[in-house]
mmCIF file with all atom_site columns, C-alpha atoms in Angstrom:
data_model
loop_
_atom_site.group_PDB
_atom_site.id
_atom_site.type_symbol
_atom_site.label_atom_id
_atom_site.label_alt_id
_atom_site.label_comp_id
_atom_site.label_asym_id
_atom_site.label_entity_id
_atom_site.label_seq_id
_atom_site.pdbx_PDB_ins_code
_atom_site.Cartn_x
_atom_site.Cartn_y
_atom_site.Cartn_z
_atom_site.occupancy
_atom_site.B_iso_or_equiv
_atom_site.pdbx_formal_charge
_atom_site.auth_seq_id
_atom_site.auth_comp_id
_atom_site.auth_asym_id
_atom_site.auth_atom_id
_atom_site.pdbx_PDB_model_num
ATOM 1   C CA . MET F 1 1   ? 87.353  114.207 104.959 1.00 46.00 ? 1   MET F CA 1
ATOM 2   C CA . ARG F 1 2   ? 83.786  113.940 106.275 1.00 46.00 ? 2   ARG F CA 1
ATOM 3   C CA . LEU F 1 3   ? 84.513  110.524 107.834 1.00 43.00 ? 3   LEU F CA 1
ATOM 4   C CA . THR F 1 4   ? 87.700  111.833 109.429 1.00 46.00 ? 4   THR F CA 1
ATOM 5   C CA . CYS F 1 5   ? 85.796  114.775 110.950 1.00 49.00 ? 5   CYS F CA 1
ATOM 6   C CA . ILE F 1 6   ? 83.139  112.469 112.402 1.00 45.00 ? 6   ILE F CA 1
ATOM 7   C CA . VAL F 1 7   ? 85.795  110.211 113.913 1.00 44.00 ? 7   VAL F CA 1
ATOM 8   C CA . SER F 1 8   ? 87.577  113.225 115.399 1.00 49.00 ? 8   SER F CA 1
ATOM 9   C CA . ILE F 1 9   ? 84.353  114.519 117.000 1.00 46.00 ? 9   ILE F CA 1
ATOM 10  C CA . ILE F 1 10  ? 83.575  111.135 118.562 1.00 45.00 ? 10  ILE F CA 1
ATOM 11  C CA . PHE F 1 11  ? 87.162  110.877 119.781 1.00 46.00 ? 11  PHE F CA 1
ATOM 12  C CA . ALA F 1 12  ? 86.968  114.305 121.436 1.00 46.00 ? 12  ALA F CA 1
ATOM 13  C CA . MET F 1 13  ? 83.624  113.521 123.071 1.00 44.00 ? 13  MET F CA 1
ATOM 14  C CA . ALA F 1 14  ? 84.963  110.257 124.439 1.00 43.00 ? 14  ALA F CA 1
ATOM 15  C CA . LEU F 1 15  ? 87.873  111.983 126.121 1.00 44.00 ? 15  LEU F CA 1
ATOM 16  C CA . ASN F 1 16  ? 85.446  113.848 128.371 1.00 45.00 ? 16  ASN F CA 1
ATOM 17  C CA . ALA F 1 17  ? 82.955  111.048 128.851 1.00 40.00 ? 17  ALA F CA 1
ATOM 18  C CA . THR F 1 18  ? 82.785  108.847 131.944 1.00 38.00 ? 18  THR F CA 1
ATOM 19  C CA . SER F 1 19  ? 80.524  105.852 132.200 1.00 40.00 ? 19  SER F CA 1
ATOM 20  C CA . PHE F 1 20  ? 81.418  103.086 134.595 1.00 38.00 ? 20  PHE F CA 1
ATOM 21  C CA . SER F 1 21  ? 79.548  100.031 135.801 1.00 43.00 ? 21  SER F CA 1
ATOM 22  C CA . PRO F 1 22  ? 79.121  99.675  139.579 1.00 34.00 ? 22  PRO F CA 1
ATOM 23  C CA . LYS F 1 23  ? 81.009  96.379  139.385 1.00 50.00 ? 23  LYS F CA 1
ATOM 24  C CA . VAL F 1 24  ? 84.078  98.006  137.892 1.00 47.00 ? 24  VAL F CA 1
ATOM 25  C CA . LEU F 1 25  ? 87.119  98.498  140.074 1.00 48.00 ? 25  LEU F CA 1
ATOM 26  C CA . THR F 1 26  ? 87.659  102.132 140.970 1.00 49.00 ? 26  THR F CA 1
ATOM 27  C CA . ILE F 1 27  ? 90.998  103.778 140.334 1.00 47.00 ? 27  ILE F CA 1
ATOM 28  C CA . PRO F 1 28  ? 93.017  104.255 143.553 1.00 50.00 ? 28  PRO F CA 1
ATOM 29  C CA . THR F 1 29  ? 93.030  107.810 144.850 1.00 48.00 ? 29  THR F CA 1
ATOM 30  C CA . SER F 1 30  ? 96.818  107.656 145.040 1.00 50.00 ? 30  SER F CA 1
ATOM 31  C CA . CYS F 1 31  ? 96.940  107.428 141.270 1.00 49.00 ? 31  CYS F CA 1
ATOM 32  C CA . SER F 1 32  ? 97.394  110.964 140.030 1.00 61.00 ? 32  SER F CA 1
ATOM 33  C CA . SER F 1 33  ? 95.731  112.418 136.979 1.00 74.00 ? 33  SER F CA 1
ATOM 34  C CA . THR F 1 34  ? 99.177  112.713 135.424 1.00 77.00 ? 34  THR F CA 1
ATOM 35  C CA . LYS F 1 35  ? 99.701  108.969 135.691 1.00 78.00 ? 35  LYS F CA 1
ATOM 36  C CA . LEU F 1 36  ? 96.276  108.348 134.211 1.00 80.00 ? 36  LEU F CA 1
ATOM 37  C CA . GLN F 1 37  ? 97.063  110.640 131.311 1.00 81.00 ? 37  GLN F CA 1
ATOM 38  C CA . MET F 1 38  ? 100.389 108.899 130.755 1.00 84.00 ? 38  MET F CA 1
ATOM 39  C CA . ASN F 1 39  ? 98.638  105.541 130.871 1.00 88.00 ? 39  ASN F CA 1
ATOM 40  C CA . THR F 1 40  ? 96.080  106.682 128.313 1.00 91.00 ? 40  THR F CA 1
ATOM 41  C CA . ALA F 1 41  ? 98.756  108.215 126.105 1.00 93.00 ? 41  ALA F CA 1
ATOM 42  C CA . GLY F 1 42  ? 100.731 104.983 126.251 1.00 95.00 ? 42  GLY F CA 1
ATOM 43  C CA . PHE F 1 43  ? 97.781  102.953 125.013 1.00 96.00 ? 43  PHE F CA 1
ATOM 44  C CA . VAL F 1 44  ? 96.921  105.446 122.279 1.00 97.00 ? 44  VAL F CA 1
ATOM 45  C CA . VAL F 1 45  ? 100.479 105.862 121.009 1.00 96.00 ? 45  VAL F CA 1
ATOM 46  C CA . GLY F 1 46  ? 101.173 102.144 121.306 1.00 97.00 ? 46  GLY F CA 1
ATOM 47  C CA . SER F 1 47  ? 98.067  101.315 119.311 1.00 97.00 ? 47  SER F CA 1
ATOM 48  C CA . ILE F 1 48  ? 99.007  103.755 116.547 1.00 97.00 ? 48  ILE F CA 1
ATOM 49  C CA . VAL F 1 49  ? 102.640 102.634 116.405 1.00 97.00 ? 49  VAL F CA 1
ATOM 50  C CA . GLY F 1 50  ? 101.619 98.983  116.298 1.00 96.00 ? 50  GLY F CA 1
ATOM 51  C CA . GLY F 1 51  ? 99.179  99.735  113.521 1.00 95.00 ? 51  GLY F CA 1
ATOM 52  C CA . CYS F 1 52  ? 101.974 101.313 111.493 1.00 95.00 ? 52  CYS F CA 1
ATOM 53  C CA . THR F 1 53  ? 103.917 98.053  111.273 1.00 94.00 ? 53  THR F CA 1
ATOM 54  C CA . GLY F 1 54  ? 102.116 97.120  108.070 1.00 94.00 ? 54  GLY F CA 1
ATOM 55  C CA . THR F 1 55  ? 102.448 100.573 106.508 1.00 94.00 ? 55  THR F CA 1
ATOM 56  C CA . PRO F 1 56  ? 105.583 99.790  104.432 1.00 95.00 ? 56  PRO F CA 1
ATOM 57  C CA . LEU F 1 57  ? 103.756 96.865  102.827 1.00 95.00 ? 57  LEU F CA 1
ATOM 58  C CA . VAL F 1 58  ? 100.728 99.030  102.091 1.00 94.00 ? 58  VAL F CA 1
ATOM 59  C CA . ILE F 1 59  ? 102.820 101.803 100.545 1.00 93.00 ? 59  ILE F CA 1
ATOM 60  C CA . LYS F 1 60  ? 104.790 99.349  98.418  1.00 93.00 ? 60  LYS F CA 1
ATOM 61  C CA . ALA F 1 61  ? 101.604 97.674  97.188  1.00 93.00 ? 61  ALA F CA 1
ATOM 62  C CA . THR F 1 62  ? 99.743  100.888 96.373  1.00 92.00 ? 62  THR F CA 1
ATOM 63  C CA . LYS F 1 63  ? 102.744 102.077 94.368  1.00 90.00 ? 63  LYS F CA 1
ATOM 64  C CA . SER F 1 64  ? 102.933 98.852  92.397  1.00 91.00 ? 64  SER F CA 1
ATOM 65  C CA . TRP F 1 65  ? 100.366 96.084  91.905  1.00 92.00 ? 65  TRP F CA 1
ATOM 66  C CA . TYR F 1 66  ? 97.364  97.222  93.987  1.00 93.00 ? 66  TYR F CA 1
ATOM 67  C CA . ASN F 1 67  ? 96.087  99.904  91.614  1.00 91.00 ? 67  ASN F CA 1
ATOM 68  C CA . ASN F 1 68  ? 96.649  97.617  88.620  1.00 91.00 ? 68  ASN F CA 1
ATOM 69  C CA . ILE F 1 69  ? 94.164  94.965  89.710  1.00 92.00 ? 69  ILE F CA 1
ATOM 70  C CA . ASN F 1 70  ? 90.402  95.218  89.253  1.00 94.00 ? 70  ASN F CA 1
ATOM 71  C CA . LEU F 1 71  ? 88.983  97.455  91.980  1.00 95.00 ? 71  LEU F CA 1
ATOM 72  C CA . PRO F 1 72  ? 85.322  98.318  92.667  1.00 96.00 ? 72  PRO F CA 1
ATOM 73  C CA . ALA F 1 73  ? 84.066  101.833 91.995  1.00 96.00 ? 73  ALA F CA 1
ATOM 74  C CA . PHE F 1 74  ? 83.622  102.514 95.724  1.00 96.00 ? 74  PHE F CA 1
ATOM 75  C CA . THR F 1 75  ? 87.306  101.912 96.505  1.00 96.00 ? 75  THR F CA 1
ATOM 76  C CA . PRO F 1 76  ? 88.525  104.885 98.590  1.00 94.00 ? 76  PRO F CA 1
ATOM 77  C CA . PRO F 1 77  ? 91.512  106.893 97.344  1.00 93.00 ? 77  PRO F CA 1
ATOM 78  C CA . ASP F 1 78  ? 94.853  105.799 98.779  1.00 91.00 ? 78  ASP F CA 1
ATOM 79  C CA . SER F 1 79  ? 95.244  109.123 100.600 1.00 91.00 ? 79  SER F CA 1
ATOM 80  C CA . ILE F 1 80  ? 92.294  108.423 102.904 1.00 93.00 ? 80  ILE F CA 1
ATOM 81  C CA . PHE F 1 81  ? 93.685  105.290 104.531 1.00 91.00 ? 81  PHE F CA 1
ATOM 82  C CA . ALA F 1 82  ? 96.416  106.916 106.641 1.00 92.00 ? 82  ALA F CA 1
ATOM 83  C CA . PRO F 1 83  ? 94.229  109.531 108.418 1.00 95.00 ? 83  PRO F CA 1
ATOM 84  C CA . VAL F 1 84  ? 91.335  107.107 108.884 1.00 96.00 ? 84  VAL F CA 1
ATOM 85  C CA . TRP F 1 85  ? 93.436  104.300 110.334 1.00 96.00 ? 85  TRP F CA 1
ATOM 86  C CA . THR F 1 86  ? 95.419  106.690 112.534 1.00 96.00 ? 86  THR F CA 1
ATOM 87  C CA . SER F 1 87  ? 92.154  107.977 114.007 1.00 97.00 ? 87  SER F CA 1
ATOM 88  C CA . LEU F 1 88  ? 90.762  104.475 114.441 1.00 98.00 ? 88  LEU F CA 1
ATOM 89  C CA . TYR F 1 89  ? 93.904  103.144 116.113 1.00 98.00 ? 89  TYR F CA 1
ATOM 90  C CA . ALA F 1 90  ? 93.902  106.131 118.460 1.00 98.00 ? 90  ALA F CA 1
ATOM 91  C CA . MET F 1 91  ? 90.302  105.409 119.434 1.00 98.00 ? 91  MET F CA 1
ATOM 92  C CA . MET F 1 92  ? 91.122  101.727 119.895 1.00 98.00 ? 92  MET F CA 1
ATOM 93  C CA . GLY F 1 93  ? 93.966  102.660 122.231 1.00 98.00 ? 93  GLY F CA 1
ATOM 94  C CA . LEU F 1 94  ? 91.780  105.066 124.192 1.00 97.00 ? 94  LEU F CA 1
ATOM 95  C CA . SER F 1 95  ? 89.072  102.435 124.503 1.00 97.00 ? 95  SER F CA 1
ATOM 96  C CA . ALA F 1 96  ? 91.546  99.829  125.736 1.00 97.00 ? 96  ALA F CA 1
ATOM 97  C CA . SER F 1 97  ? 93.024  102.268 128.257 1.00 96.00 ? 97  SER F CA 1
ATOM 98  C CA . LYS F 1 98  ? 89.601  102.857 129.821 1.00 96.00 ? 98  LYS F CA 1
ATOM 99  C CA . ILE F 1 99  ? 89.107  99.129  130.298 1.00 96.00 ? 99  ILE F CA 1
ATOM 100 C CA . TYR F 1 100 ? 92.615  98.678  131.677 1.00 95.00 ? 100 TYR F CA 1
ATOM 101 C CA . GLN F 1 101 ? 92.099  101.491 134.173 1.00 93.00 ? 101 GLN F CA 1
ATOM 102 C CA . SER F 1 102 ? 88.854  99.844  135.265 1.00 93.00 ? 102 SER F CA 1
ATOM 103 C CA . VAL F 1 103 ? 89.645  96.127  135.518 1.00 94.00 ? 103 VAL F CA 1
ATOM 104 C CA . GLY F 1 104 ? 93.263  95.727  134.449 1.00 93.00 ? 104 GLY F CA 1
ATOM 105 C CA . PHE F 1 105 ? 94.360  93.116  131.926 1.00 93.00 ? 105 PHE F CA 1
ATOM 106 C CA . ALA F 1 106 ? 91.288  90.953  132.480 1.00 96.00 ? 106 ALA F CA 1
ATOM 107 C CA . LEU F 1 107 ? 89.322  88.824  129.993 1.00 96.00 ? 107 LEU F CA 1
ATOM 108 C CA . PRO F 1 108 ? 87.779  91.750  128.043 1.00 96.00 ? 108 PRO F CA 1
ATOM 109 C CA . LEU F 1 109 ? 91.185  93.248  127.320 1.00 97.00 ? 109 LEU F CA 1
ATOM 110 C CA . LYS F 1 110 ? 92.686  89.847  126.509 1.00 97.00 ? 110 LYS F CA 1
ATOM 111 C CA . VAL F 1 111 ? 89.986  89.265  123.893 1.00 97.00 ? 111 VAL F CA 1
ATOM 112 C CA . PHE F 1 112 ? 90.615  92.705  122.449 1.00 98.00 ? 112 PHE F CA 1
ATOM 113 C CA . ALA F 1 113 ? 94.370  92.078  122.434 1.00 97.00 ? 113 ALA F CA 1
ATOM 114 C CA . ALA F 1 114 ? 93.755  88.919  120.403 1.00 97.00 ? 114 ALA F CA 1
ATOM 115 C CA . HIS F 1 115 ? 91.641  90.964  118.011 1.00 98.00 ? 115 HIS F CA 1
ATOM 116 C CA . TYR F 1 116 ? 94.397  93.564  117.720 1.00 98.00 ? 116 TYR F CA 1
ATOM 117 C CA . VAL F 1 117 ? 96.920  90.879  116.772 1.00 98.00 ? 117 VAL F CA 1
ATOM 118 C CA . LEU F 1 118 ? 94.569  89.626  114.052 1.00 97.00 ? 118 LEU F CA 1
ATOM 119 C CA . ASN F 1 119 ? 94.215  93.201  112.861 1.00 98.00 ? 119 ASN F CA 1
ATOM 120 C CA . LEU F 1 120 ? 97.988  93.515  112.489 1.00 97.00 ? 120 LEU F CA 1
ATOM 121 C CA . LEU F 1 121 ? 98.112  90.302  110.454 1.00 97.00 ? 121 LEU F CA 1
ATOM 122 C CA . TRP F 1 122 ? 95.710  91.567  107.801 1.00 97.00 ? 122 TRP F CA 1
ATOM 123 C CA . ALA F 1 123 ? 98.063  93.959  105.980 1.00 96.00 ? 123 ALA F CA 1
ATOM 124 C CA . PRO F 1 124 ? 100.895 91.407  105.610 1.00 97.00 ? 124 PRO F CA 1
ATOM 125 C CA . LEU F 1 125 ? 98.367  88.838  104.397 1.00 97.00 ? 125 LEU F CA 1
ATOM 126 C CA . PHE F 1 126 ? 96.657  91.097  101.849 1.00 96.00 ? 126 PHE F CA 1
ATOM 127 C CA . PHE F 1 127 ? 99.370  93.527  100.766 1.00 95.00 ? 127 PHE F CA 1
ATOM 128 C CA . GLY F 1 128 ? 102.441 91.440  101.555 1.00 94.00 ? 128 GLY F CA 1
ATOM 129 C CA . LEU F 1 129 ? 101.521 87.895  100.534 1.00 94.00 ? 129 LEU F CA 1
ATOM 130 C CA . LYS F 1 130 ? 98.736  89.058  98.196  1.00 93.00 ? 130 LYS F CA 1
ATOM 131 C CA . ARG F 1 131 ? 96.431  86.410  99.632  1.00 94.00 ? 131 ARG F CA 1
ATOM 132 C CA . ILE F 1 132 ? 93.321  88.474  99.063  1.00 94.00 ? 132 ILE F CA 1
ATOM 133 C CA . ARG F 1 133 ? 90.888  85.610  99.674  1.00 95.00 ? 133 ARG F CA 1
ATOM 134 C CA . ALA F 1 134 ? 92.580  84.578  102.929 1.00 96.00 ? 134 ALA F CA 1
ATOM 135 C CA . ALA F 1 135 ? 92.521  88.224  104.016 1.00 97.00 ? 135 ALA F CA 1
ATOM 136 C CA . HIS F 1 136 ? 88.803  88.292  103.287 1.00 97.00 ? 136 HIS F CA 1
ATOM 137 C CA . CYS F 1 137 ? 88.286  85.293  105.568 1.00 97.00 ? 137 CYS F CA 1
ATOM 138 C CA . LEU F 1 138 ? 90.332  87.032  108.246 1.00 98.00 ? 138 LEU F CA 1
ATOM 139 C CA . ASN F 1 139 ? 87.928  89.980  108.067 1.00 98.00 ? 139 ASN F CA 1
ATOM 140 C CA . TYR F 1 140 ? 85.154  87.808  109.470 1.00 97.00 ? 140 TYR F CA 1
ATOM 141 C CA . GLY F 1 141 ? 87.384  86.766  112.339 1.00 97.00 ? 141 GLY F CA 1
ATOM 142 C CA . LEU F 1 142 ? 88.032  90.442  113.004 1.00 98.00 ? 142 LEU F CA 1
ATOM 143 C CA . LEU F 1 143 ? 84.326  91.243  113.004 1.00 98.00 ? 143 LEU F CA 1
ATOM 144 C CA . LEU F 1 144 ? 83.590  88.378  115.379 1.00 98.00 ? 144 LEU F CA 1
ATOM 145 C CA . THR F 1 145 ? 86.315  89.188  117.906 1.00 98.00 ? 145 THR F CA 1
ATOM 146 C CA . LEU F 1 146 ? 85.517  92.897  117.747 1.00 98.00 ? 146 LEU F CA 1
ATOM 147 C CA . SER F 1 147 ? 81.824  92.211  118.394 1.00 98.00 ? 147 SER F CA 1
ATOM 148 C CA . VAL F 1 148 ? 82.713  90.118  121.442 1.00 98.00 ? 148 VAL F CA 1
ATOM 149 C CA . SER F 1 149 ? 85.121  92.804  122.664 1.00 98.00 ? 149 SER F CA 1
ATOM 150 C CA . MET F 1 150 ? 82.517  95.538  122.309 1.00 98.00 ? 150 MET F CA 1
ATOM 151 C CA . LYS F 1 151 ? 79.975  93.505  124.242 1.00 97.00 ? 151 LYS F CA 1
ATOM 152 C CA . LEU F 1 152 ? 82.447  92.829  127.055 1.00 97.00 ? 152 LEU F CA 1
ATOM 153 C CA . PHE F 1 153 ? 83.563  96.456  127.101 1.00 97.00 ? 153 PHE F CA 1
ATOM 154 C CA . TYR F 1 154 ? 79.962  97.680  127.261 1.00 97.00 ? 154 TYR F CA 1
ATOM 155 C CA . SER F 1 155 ? 79.368  95.828  130.528 1.00 96.00 ? 155 SER F CA 1
ATOM 156 C CA . ILE F 1 156 ? 82.338  97.645  132.063 1.00 96.00 ? 156 ILE F CA 1
ATOM 157 C CA . ASN F 1 157 ? 82.477  101.056 130.427 1.00 97.00 ? 157 ASN F CA 1
ATOM 158 C CA . LYS F 1 158 ? 79.912  102.071 127.814 1.00 97.00 ? 158 LYS F CA 1
ATOM 159 C CA . CYS F 1 159 ? 82.165  104.829 126.529 1.00 97.00 ? 159 CYS F CA 1
ATOM 160 C CA . ALA F 1 160 ? 84.948  102.333 125.811 1.00 97.00 ? 160 ALA F CA 1
ATOM 161 C CA . SER F 1 161 ? 82.551  100.231 123.765 1.00 97.00 ? 161 SER F CA 1
ATOM 162 C CA . LEU F 1 162 ? 81.110  103.181 121.848 1.00 98.00 ? 162 LEU F CA 1
ATOM 163 C CA . LEU F 1 163 ? 84.613  104.323 120.954 1.00 98.00 ? 163 LEU F CA 1
ATOM 164 C CA . LEU F 1 164 ? 84.908  101.188 118.833 1.00 98.00 ? 164 LEU F CA 1
ATOM 165 C CA . LEU F 1 165 ? 81.767  101.870 116.786 1.00 98.00 ? 165 LEU F CA 1
ATOM 166 C CA . PRO F 1 166 ? 83.546  103.867 114.030 1.00 98.00 ? 166 PRO F CA 1
ATOM 167 C CA . TYR F 1 167 ? 86.111  101.076 113.760 1.00 98.00 ? 167 TYR F CA 1
ATOM 168 C CA . PHE F 1 168 ? 83.337  98.474  113.539 1.00 98.00 ? 168 PHE F CA 1
ATOM 169 C CA . ALA F 1 169 ? 81.646  100.479 110.775 1.00 98.00 ? 169 ALA F CA 1
ATOM 170 C CA . TRP F 1 170 ? 84.914  100.818 108.864 1.00 98.00 ? 170 TRP F CA 1
ATOM 171 C CA . LEU F 1 171 ? 85.596  97.106  109.285 1.00 98.00 ? 171 LEU F CA 1
ATOM 172 C CA . LEU F 1 172 ? 82.204  96.297  107.770 1.00 98.00 ? 172 LEU F CA 1
ATOM 173 C CA . PHE F 1 173 ? 83.049  98.516  104.819 1.00 98.00 ? 173 PHE F CA 1
ATOM 174 C CA . ALA F 1 174 ? 86.524  96.982  104.480 1.00 97.00 ? 174 ALA F CA 1
ATOM 175 C CA . THR F 1 175 ? 85.020  93.494  104.509 1.00 98.00 ? 175 THR F CA 1
ATOM 176 C CA . ARG F 1 176 ? 82.626  94.437  101.716 1.00 98.00 ? 176 ARG F CA 1
ATOM 177 C CA . LEU F 1 177 ? 85.484  96.021  99.751  1.00 97.00 ? 177 LEU F CA 1
ATOM 178 C CA . ASN F 1 178 ? 87.671  92.944  100.220 1.00 97.00 ? 178 ASN F CA 1
ATOM 179 C CA . SER F 1 179 ? 84.785  90.715  99.152  1.00 97.00 ? 179 SER F CA 1
ATOM 180 C CA . LYS F 1 180 ? 84.274  92.698  95.955  1.00 97.00 ? 180 LYS F CA 1
ATOM 181 C CA . ILE F 1 181 ? 88.002  92.652  95.179  1.00 96.00 ? 181 ILE F CA 1
ATOM 182 C CA . CYS F 1 182 ? 87.987  88.861  95.532  1.00 94.00 ? 182 CYS F CA 1
ATOM 183 C CA . GLU F 1 183 ? 84.985  88.676  93.227  1.00 94.00 ? 183 GLU F CA 1
ATOM 184 C CA . MET F 1 184 ? 86.644  90.865  90.591  1.00 94.00 ? 184 MET F CA 1
ATOM 185 C CA . ASN F 1 185 ? 90.016  89.120  90.929  1.00 92.00 ? 185 ASN F CA 1
ATOM 186 C CA . PRO F 1 186 ? 89.219  85.408  91.307  1.00 89.00 ? 186 PRO F CA 1
ATOM 187 C CA . THR F 1 187 ? 91.835  83.059  92.690  1.00 86.00 ? 187 THR F CA 1
ATOM 188 C CA . LYS F 1 188 ? 92.563  79.997  90.555  1.00 84.00 ? 188 LYS F CA 1
ATOM 189 C CA . ASN F 1 189 ? 94.895  77.280  91.781  1.00 80.00 ? 189 ASN F CA 1
ATOM 190 C CA . GLY F 1 190 ? 96.182  79.631  94.463  1.00 82.00 ? 190 GLY F CA 1
ATOM 191 C CA . TYR F 1 191 ? 96.987  82.363  91.940  1.00 87.00 ? 191 TYR F CA 1
ATOM 192 C CA . ASN F 1 192 ? 95.221  85.705  91.461  1.00 85.00 ? 192 ASN F CA 1
ATOM 193 C CA . ASN F 1 193 ? 95.547  89.038  89.675  1.00 82.00 ? 193 ASN F CA 1
ATOM 194 C CA . ALA F 1 194 ? 97.409  90.585  92.593  1.00 85.00 ? 194 ALA F CA 1
ATOM 195 C CA . MET F 1 195 ? 100.143 87.969  92.297  1.00 89.00 ? 195 MET F CA 1
ATOM 196 C CA . LEU F 1 196 ? 100.126 88.298  88.512  1.00 84.00 ? 196 LEU F CA 1
ATOM 197 C CA . GLU F 1 197 ? 100.581 92.070  88.611  1.00 84.00 ? 197 GLU F CA 1
ATOM 198 C CA . ALA F 1 198 ? 103.333 91.761  91.209  1.00 83.00 ? 198 ALA F CA 1
ATOM 199 C CA . ASP F 1 199 ? 105.122 89.143  89.098  1.00 85.00 ? 199 ASP F CA 1
ATOM 200 C CA . LEU F 1 200 ? 104.815 91.313  85.985  1.00 87.00 ? 200 LEU F CA 1
ATOM 201 C CA . ILE F 1 201 ? 106.407 94.227  87.822  1.00 84.00 ? 201 ILE F CA 1
ATOM 202 C CA . LYS F 1 202 ? 109.264 91.985  88.941  1.00 81.00 ? 202 LYS F CA 1
ATOM 203 C CA . LEU F 1 203 ? 109.801 90.824  85.360  1.00 84.00 ? 203 LEU F CA 1
ATOM 204 C CA . GLN F 1 204 ? 109.768 94.417  84.114  1.00 80.00 ? 204 GLN F CA 1
ATOM 205 C CA . ASP F 1 205 ? 112.306 95.436  86.746  1.00 76.00 ? 205 ASP F CA 1
ATOM 206 C CA . ALA F 1 206 ? 114.508 92.470  85.857  1.00 78.00 ? 206 ALA F CA 1
ATOM 207 C CA . ALA F 1 207 ? 114.268 93.353  82.159  1.00 79.00 ? 207 ALA F CA 1
ATOM 208 C CA . ARG F 1 208 ? 115.275 96.958  82.827  1.00 78.00 ? 208 ARG F CA 1
ATOM 209 C CA . LYS F 1 209 ? 118.300 95.811  84.801  1.00 78.00 ? 209 LYS F CA 1
ATOM 210 C CA . ARG F 1 210 ? 119.399 93.515  81.985  1.00 76.00 ? 210 ARG F CA 1
ATOM 211 C CA . VAL F 1 211 ? 119.007 96.308  79.434  1.00 75.00 ? 211 VAL F CA 1
ATOM 212 C CA . ASN F 1 212 ? 121.104 98.641  81.568  1.00 73.00 ? 212 ASN F CA 1
ATOM 213 C CA . LEU F 1 213 ? 123.924 96.109  81.965  1.00 59.00 ? 213 LEU F CA 1
#
């Protein structure tokens, strides 16, 4: 709850903040505030909706194999992920909208778009395919591309870059969590505890069906 409150405060502050570089393209006067608001809303909603694509996999995993594998003591409760990620995706969308309104779909936004795609691949990789070690490697790619994006954003709009700080902090935590999960559930010959637990559940379901025949 405390983390969610902090994210919400930063999000609210960013909505009222304006910090543009002199080199940034100014928004045409013909563009009404309504259009700007719609543009911002489109980025925010689009970011959240896109982030929800992996939700079914997450829900299925947390209700089956995920809580059966070895998890570190600092693993957050399942209930915290939805509000945290919703807030983070909203801030990502708001950040991207500020850059788009300043320079359009230029290099900074293209780099961030690539990062966003990598972000969407993580849930299917970890929760869907149960490739926890590959997902851990992907975390470092996420940190790298996010760092580059934040640096590029900062040169255009400091507010847009600062909006990504909570996400960067959460990503650092998620990387540490993923690392510890890999350590506690070692992969041997391409097989790990996540796959084992998922296979056991499938066998149990198959056994129940045979008993009920």
